[in-house]
Short mmCIF file of C-alpha atoms in Angstrom, two decimals:
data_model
loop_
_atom_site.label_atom_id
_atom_site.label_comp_id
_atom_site.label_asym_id
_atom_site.label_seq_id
_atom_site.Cartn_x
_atom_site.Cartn_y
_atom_site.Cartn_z
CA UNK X 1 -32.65 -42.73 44.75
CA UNK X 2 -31.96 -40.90 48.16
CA UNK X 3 -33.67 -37.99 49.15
CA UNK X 4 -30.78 -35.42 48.42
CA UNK X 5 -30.94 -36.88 44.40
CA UNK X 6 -34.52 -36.81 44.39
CA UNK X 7 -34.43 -32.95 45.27
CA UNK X 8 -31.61 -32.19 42.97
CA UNK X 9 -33.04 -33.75 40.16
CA UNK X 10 -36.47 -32.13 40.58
CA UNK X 11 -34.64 -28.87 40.71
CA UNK X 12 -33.12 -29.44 37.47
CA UNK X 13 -36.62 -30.05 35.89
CA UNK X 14 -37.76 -27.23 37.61
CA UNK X 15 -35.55 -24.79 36.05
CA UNK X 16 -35.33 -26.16 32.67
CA UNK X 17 -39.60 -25.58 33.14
CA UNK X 18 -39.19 -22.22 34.54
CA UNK X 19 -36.86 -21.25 31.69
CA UNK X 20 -39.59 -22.77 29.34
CA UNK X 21 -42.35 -21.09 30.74
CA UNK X 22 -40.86 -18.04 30.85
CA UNK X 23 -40.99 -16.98 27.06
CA UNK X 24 -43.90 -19.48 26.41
CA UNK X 25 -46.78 -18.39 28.04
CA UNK X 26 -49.61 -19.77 26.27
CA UNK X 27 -52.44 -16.90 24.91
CA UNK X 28 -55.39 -17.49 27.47
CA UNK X 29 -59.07 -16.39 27.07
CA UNK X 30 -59.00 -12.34 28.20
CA UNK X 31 -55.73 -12.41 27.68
CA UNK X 32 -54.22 -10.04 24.38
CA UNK X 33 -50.55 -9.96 25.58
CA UNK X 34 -48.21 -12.35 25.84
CA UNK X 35 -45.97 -12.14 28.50
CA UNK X 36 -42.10 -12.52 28.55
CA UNK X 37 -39.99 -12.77 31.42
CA UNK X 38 -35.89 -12.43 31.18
CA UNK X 39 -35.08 -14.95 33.67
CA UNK X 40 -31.89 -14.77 33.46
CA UNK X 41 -28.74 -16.64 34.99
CA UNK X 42 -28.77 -14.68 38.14
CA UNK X 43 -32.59 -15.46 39.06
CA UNK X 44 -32.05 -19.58 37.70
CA UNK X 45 -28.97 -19.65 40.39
CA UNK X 46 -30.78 -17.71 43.13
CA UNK X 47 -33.68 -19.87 43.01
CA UNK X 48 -31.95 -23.00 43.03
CA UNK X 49 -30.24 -21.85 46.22
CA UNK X 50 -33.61 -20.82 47.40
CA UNK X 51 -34.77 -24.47 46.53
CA UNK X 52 -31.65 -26.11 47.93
CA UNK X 53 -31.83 -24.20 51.46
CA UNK X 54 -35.84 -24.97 51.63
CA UNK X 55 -36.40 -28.15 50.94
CA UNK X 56 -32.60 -30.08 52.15
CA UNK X 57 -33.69 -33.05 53.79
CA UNK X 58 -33.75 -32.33 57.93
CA UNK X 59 -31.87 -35.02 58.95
CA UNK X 60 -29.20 -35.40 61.54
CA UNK X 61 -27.81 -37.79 59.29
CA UNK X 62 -27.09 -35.40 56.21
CA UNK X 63 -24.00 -32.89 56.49
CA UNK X 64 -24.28 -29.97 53.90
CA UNK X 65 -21.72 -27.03 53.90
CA UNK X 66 -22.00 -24.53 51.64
CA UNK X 67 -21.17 -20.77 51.59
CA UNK X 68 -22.44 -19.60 47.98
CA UNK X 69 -21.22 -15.58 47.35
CA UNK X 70 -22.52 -13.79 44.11
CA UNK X 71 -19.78 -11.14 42.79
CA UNK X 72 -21.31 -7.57 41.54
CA UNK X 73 -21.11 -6.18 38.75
CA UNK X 74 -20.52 -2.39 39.89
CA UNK X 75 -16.89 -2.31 38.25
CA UNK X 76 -15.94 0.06 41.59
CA UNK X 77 -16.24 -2.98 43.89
CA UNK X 78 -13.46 -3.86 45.23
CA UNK X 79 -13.45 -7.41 43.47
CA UNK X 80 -16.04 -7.09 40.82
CA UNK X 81 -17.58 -9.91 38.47
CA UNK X 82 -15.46 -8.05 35.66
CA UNK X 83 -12.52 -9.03 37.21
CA UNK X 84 -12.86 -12.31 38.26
CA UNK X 85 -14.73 -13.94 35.07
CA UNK X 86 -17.13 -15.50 37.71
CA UNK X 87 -20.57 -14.97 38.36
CA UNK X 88 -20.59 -16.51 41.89
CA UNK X 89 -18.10 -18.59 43.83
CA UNK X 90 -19.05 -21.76 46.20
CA UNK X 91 -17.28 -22.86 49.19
CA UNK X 92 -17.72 -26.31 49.98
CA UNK X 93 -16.84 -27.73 53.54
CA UNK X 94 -16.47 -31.03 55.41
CA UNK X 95 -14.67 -32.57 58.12
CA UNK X 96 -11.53 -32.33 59.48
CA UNK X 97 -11.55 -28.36 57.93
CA UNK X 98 -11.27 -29.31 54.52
CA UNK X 99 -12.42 -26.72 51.93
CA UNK X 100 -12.98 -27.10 47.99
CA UNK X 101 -13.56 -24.07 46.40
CA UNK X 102 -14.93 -23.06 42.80
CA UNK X 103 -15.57 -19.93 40.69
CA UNK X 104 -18.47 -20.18 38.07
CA UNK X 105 -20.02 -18.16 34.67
CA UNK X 106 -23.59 -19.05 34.26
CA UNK X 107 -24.74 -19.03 30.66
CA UNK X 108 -28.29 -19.56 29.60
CA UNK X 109 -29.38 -21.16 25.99
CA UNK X 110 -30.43 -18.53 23.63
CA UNK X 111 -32.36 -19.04 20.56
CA UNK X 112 -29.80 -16.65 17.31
CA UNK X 113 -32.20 -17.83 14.06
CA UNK X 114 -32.96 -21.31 14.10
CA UNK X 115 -29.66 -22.28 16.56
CA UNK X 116 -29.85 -22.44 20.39
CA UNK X 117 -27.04 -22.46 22.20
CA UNK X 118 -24.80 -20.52 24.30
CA UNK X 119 -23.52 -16.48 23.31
CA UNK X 120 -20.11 -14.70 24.04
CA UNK X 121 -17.80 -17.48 25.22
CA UNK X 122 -15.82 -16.58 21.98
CA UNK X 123 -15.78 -12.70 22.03
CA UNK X 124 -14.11 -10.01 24.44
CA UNK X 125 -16.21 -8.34 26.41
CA UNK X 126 -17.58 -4.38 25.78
CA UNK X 127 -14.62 -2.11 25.39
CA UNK X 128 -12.13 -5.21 26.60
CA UNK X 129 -9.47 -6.68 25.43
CA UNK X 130 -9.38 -9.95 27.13
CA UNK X 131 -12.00 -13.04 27.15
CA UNK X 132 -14.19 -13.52 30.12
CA UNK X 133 -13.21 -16.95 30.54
CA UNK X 134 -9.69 -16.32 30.19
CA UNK X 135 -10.40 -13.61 33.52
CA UNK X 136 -12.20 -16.31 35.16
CA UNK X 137 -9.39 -18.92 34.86
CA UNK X 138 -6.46 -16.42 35.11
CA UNK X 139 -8.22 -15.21 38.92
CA UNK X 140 -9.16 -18.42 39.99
CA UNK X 141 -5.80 -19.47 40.06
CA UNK X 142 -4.31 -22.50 42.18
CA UNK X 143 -7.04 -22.52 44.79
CA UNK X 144 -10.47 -22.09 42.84
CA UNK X 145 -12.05 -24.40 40.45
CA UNK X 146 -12.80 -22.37 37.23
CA UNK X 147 -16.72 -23.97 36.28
CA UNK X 148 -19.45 -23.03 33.52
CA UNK X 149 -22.60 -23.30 34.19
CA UNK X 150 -24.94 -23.95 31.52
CA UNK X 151 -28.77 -23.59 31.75
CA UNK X 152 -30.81 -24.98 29.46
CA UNK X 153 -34.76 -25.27 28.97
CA UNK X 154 -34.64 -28.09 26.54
CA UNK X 155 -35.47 -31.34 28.10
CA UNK X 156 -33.96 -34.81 27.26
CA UNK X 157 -34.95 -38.59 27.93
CA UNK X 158 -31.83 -40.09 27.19
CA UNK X 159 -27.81 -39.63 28.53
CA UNK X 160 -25.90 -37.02 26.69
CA UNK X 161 -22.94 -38.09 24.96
CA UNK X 162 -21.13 -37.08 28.46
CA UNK X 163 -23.55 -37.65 30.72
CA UNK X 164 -21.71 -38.67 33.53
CA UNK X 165 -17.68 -38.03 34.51
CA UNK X 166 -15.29 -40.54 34.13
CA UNK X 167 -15.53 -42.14 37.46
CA UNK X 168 -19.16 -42.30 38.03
CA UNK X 169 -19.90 -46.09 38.73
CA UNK X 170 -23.37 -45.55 37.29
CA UNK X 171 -25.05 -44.17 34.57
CA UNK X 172 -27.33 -40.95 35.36
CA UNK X 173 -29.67 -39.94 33.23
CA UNK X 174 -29.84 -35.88 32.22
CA UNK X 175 -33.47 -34.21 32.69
CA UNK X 176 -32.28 -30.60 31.48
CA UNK X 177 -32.02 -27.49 33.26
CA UNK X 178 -28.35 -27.30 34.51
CA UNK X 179 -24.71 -28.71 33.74
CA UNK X 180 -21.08 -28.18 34.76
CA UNK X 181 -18.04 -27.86 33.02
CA UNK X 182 -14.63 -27.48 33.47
CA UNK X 183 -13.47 -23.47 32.64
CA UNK X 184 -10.10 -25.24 30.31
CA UNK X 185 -12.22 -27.25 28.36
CA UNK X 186 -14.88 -24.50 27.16
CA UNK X 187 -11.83 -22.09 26.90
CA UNK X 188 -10.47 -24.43 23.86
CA UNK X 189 -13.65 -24.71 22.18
CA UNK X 190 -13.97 -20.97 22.04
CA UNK X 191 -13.11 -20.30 18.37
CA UNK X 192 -17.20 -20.59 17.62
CA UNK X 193 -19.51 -17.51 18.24
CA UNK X 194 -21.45 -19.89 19.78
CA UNK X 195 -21.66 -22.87 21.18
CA UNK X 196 -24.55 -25.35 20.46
CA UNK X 197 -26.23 -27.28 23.08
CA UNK X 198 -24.93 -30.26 21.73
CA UNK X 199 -21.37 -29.92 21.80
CA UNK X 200 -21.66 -28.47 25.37
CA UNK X 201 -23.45 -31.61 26.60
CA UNK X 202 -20.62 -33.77 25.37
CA UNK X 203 -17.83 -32.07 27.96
CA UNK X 204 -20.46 -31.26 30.93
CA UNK X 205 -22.20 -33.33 33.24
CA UNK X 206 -25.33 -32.96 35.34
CA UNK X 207 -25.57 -30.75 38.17
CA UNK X 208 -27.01 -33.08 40.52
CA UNK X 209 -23.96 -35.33 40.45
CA UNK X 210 -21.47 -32.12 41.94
CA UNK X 211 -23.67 -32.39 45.35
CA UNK X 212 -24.88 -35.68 45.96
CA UNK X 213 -22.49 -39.05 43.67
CA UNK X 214 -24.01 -41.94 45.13
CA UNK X 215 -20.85 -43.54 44.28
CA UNK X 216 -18.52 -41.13 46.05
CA UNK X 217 -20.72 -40.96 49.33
CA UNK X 218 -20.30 -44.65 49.39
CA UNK X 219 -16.83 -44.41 49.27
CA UNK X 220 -17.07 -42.29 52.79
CA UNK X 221 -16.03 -39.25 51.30
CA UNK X 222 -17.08 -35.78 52.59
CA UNK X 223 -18.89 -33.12 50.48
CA UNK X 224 -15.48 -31.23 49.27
CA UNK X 225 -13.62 -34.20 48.46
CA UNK X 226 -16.86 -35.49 46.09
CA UNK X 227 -16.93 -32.15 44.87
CA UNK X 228 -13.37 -32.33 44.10
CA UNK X 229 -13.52 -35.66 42.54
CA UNK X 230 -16.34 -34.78 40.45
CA UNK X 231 -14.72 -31.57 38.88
CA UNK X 232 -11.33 -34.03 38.38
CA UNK X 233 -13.92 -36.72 36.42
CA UNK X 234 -15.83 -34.34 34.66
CA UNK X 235 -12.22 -33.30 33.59
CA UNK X 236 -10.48 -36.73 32.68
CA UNK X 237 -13.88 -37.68 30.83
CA UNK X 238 -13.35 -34.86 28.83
CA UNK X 239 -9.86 -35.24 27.85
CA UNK X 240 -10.94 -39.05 26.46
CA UNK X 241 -13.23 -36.60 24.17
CA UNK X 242 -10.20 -35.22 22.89
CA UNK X 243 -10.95 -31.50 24.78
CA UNK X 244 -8.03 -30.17 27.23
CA UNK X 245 -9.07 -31.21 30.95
CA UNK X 246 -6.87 -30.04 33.74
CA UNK X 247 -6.47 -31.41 36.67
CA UNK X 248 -8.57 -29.21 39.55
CA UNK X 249 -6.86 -27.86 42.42
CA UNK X 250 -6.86 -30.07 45.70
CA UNK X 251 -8.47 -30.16 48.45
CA UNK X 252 -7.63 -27.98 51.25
CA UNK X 253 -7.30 -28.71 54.85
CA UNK X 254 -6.33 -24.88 55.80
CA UNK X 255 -9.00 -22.09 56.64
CA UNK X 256 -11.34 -20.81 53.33
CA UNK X 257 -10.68 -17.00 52.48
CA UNK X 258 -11.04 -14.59 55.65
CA UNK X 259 -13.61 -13.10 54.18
CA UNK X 260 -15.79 -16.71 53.99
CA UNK X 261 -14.77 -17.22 57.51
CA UNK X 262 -16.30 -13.79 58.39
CA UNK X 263 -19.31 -14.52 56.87
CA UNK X 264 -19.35 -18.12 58.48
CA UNK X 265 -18.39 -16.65 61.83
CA UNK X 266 -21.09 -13.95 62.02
CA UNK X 267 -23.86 -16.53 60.95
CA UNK X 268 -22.44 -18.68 64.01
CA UNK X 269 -22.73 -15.64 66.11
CA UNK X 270 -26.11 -15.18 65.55
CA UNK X 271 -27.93 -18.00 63.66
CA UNK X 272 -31.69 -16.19 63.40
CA UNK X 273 -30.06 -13.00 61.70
CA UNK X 274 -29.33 -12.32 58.37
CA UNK X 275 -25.92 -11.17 57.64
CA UNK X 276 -25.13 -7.38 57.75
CA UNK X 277 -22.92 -6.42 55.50
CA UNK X 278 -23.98 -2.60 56.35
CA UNK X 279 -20.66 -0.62 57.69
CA UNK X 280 -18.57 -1.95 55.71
CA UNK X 281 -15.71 -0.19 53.77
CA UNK X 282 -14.77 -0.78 50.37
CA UNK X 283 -11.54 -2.30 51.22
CA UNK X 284 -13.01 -5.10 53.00
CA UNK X 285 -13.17 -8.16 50.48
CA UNK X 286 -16.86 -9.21 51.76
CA UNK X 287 -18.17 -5.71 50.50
CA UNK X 288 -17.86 -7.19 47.17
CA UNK X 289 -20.61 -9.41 47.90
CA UNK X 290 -24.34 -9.52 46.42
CA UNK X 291 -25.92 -12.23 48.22
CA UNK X 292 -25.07 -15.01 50.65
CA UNK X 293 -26.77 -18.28 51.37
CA UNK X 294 -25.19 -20.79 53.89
CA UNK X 295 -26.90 -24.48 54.07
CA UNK X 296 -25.60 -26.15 56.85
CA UNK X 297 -27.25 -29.58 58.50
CA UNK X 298 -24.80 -30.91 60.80
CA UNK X 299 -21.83 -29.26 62.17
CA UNK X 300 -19.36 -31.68 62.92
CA UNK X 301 -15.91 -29.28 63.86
CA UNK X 302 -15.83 -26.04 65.22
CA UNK X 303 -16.61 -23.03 62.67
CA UNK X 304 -14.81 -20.34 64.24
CA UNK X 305 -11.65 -23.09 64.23
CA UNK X 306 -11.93 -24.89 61.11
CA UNK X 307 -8.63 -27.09 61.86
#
């Protein structure tokens, strides 16, 4: 196990204990409350960012490119989580320009009675008429892939009945805390209120295997076309479980959005700064955004010209 792996899969236990710990603190002497925190999908996602950004490996050796942007919620943004179905989007790139590009929904396992699993994947949302995952696949279009992410405190010893996608050369075991699946798939297992842990473990794999398939680095590929190839296995796998796959969209060799070349460009510009997104009007596409992290360890083409 490489040091990338190593990181990702102690990230994934440290969520799924985070998300355990946060509803189970145990009654202490001097202590007559018990506390309860929300922790919610927003704070699970920021802090594996946080994670990811603080403790990448610093080596020359490693490339990592990725512009993460969290959509509002204010439904006067100019493109606000209500419209796009997506809790975040990630922009992953690699040599030679390429881009891959994906929109997610984070849902956390609830406990309803004596079933956990995952709420309001079946139902419109308040005072709408449409699904949330139908938004999210409808927006993403040709050039995003539409992703779930699921977040779950349970912990497991063994490999799901998934596990891993259908072209991972090697099993990999699933600690708990975070999966990915393709948008399609969930969208035709909607019909149930909710969806139990199981069935979502059969058409989702782990998150560590999106960043880091030992398989696919060996195969000299850069970070969007593993990314790529991951969403496409998770995909195919699923399909073999009799749920619809589709084929993700491919990779790109032309420029990201504008407004993820702004935000790359101004963090070029001045590397020790945070990014201002003060001064901006609501016309401009970035003033949609919540938060921005870019992890970058080697920069192997020009930003400002990605081709």
């Amino acid at each position: 196990m490489n040091a990338v792996s190593a990181l990702l899969d102690w990230i994934c236990l440290s969520a799924a204990q985070d998300m355990r710990d946060a509803n189970q603190f145990p009654y202490r002497p001097g202590h007559v409350v018990r506390t309860q925190l929300q922790y919610g999908e927003e704070t699970i996602t920021e802090r594996f960012l946080l994670d990811l950004s603080r403790h990448f490996p610093r080596d020359n050796t490693l490339t990592m490119q990725l512009v993460s942007i969290a959509h509002v919620k204010n439904s006067k943004a100019q493109y606000p989580e209500p419209t796009t179905g997506s809790d975040w989007e990630w922009h992953f790139g690699g040599t030679g320009g390429q881009w891959f590009s994906m929109r997610v929904q984070a849902k956390k396992a609830k406990r309803t009675g004596k079933q956990w699993g995952y709420a309001a994947i079946g139902w419109p949302r308040s005072g709408k008429t449409t699904f949330q995952i139908d938004d999210l696949i409808r927006d993403a279009g040709n050039r995003y892939w539409p992703a779930y992410a699921f977040y779950d405190s349970r912990f497991r010893d063994k490999t799901p009945p998934l596990g891993v996608c259908a072209q991972c050369p090697r099993l990999h075991p699933y600690f708990g805390g975070m999966t990915y699946a393709d948008a399609h798939v969930i969208q035709g297992l909607r019909q149930a209120k909710t969806l139990d842990r199981d069935t979502v473990l059969t058409v989702s794999a782990p998150m560590p295997c999106l960043f880091d398939c030992v398989g696919r680095a060996q195969a000299n590929m850069n970070l969007p076309q593993r990314v790529r190839a991951f969403a496409a296995g998770v995909s195919q796998r699923s399909a073999r479980e009799g749920t619809a796959g589709r084929e993700p969209p491919p990779v790109l060799t032309d420029p990201p959005p504008q407004y993820v070349l702004n935000i790359v460009n101004r963090a070029e510009e001045t590397p020790d700064a945070p990014v201002v997104l003060e001064g901006l009007s609501e016309e401009d596409p970035i003033s949609r955004l919540r938060g921005i992290v870019i992890i970058r360890e080697r920069v192997e083409i020009p930003l400002n010209n990605p081709k």
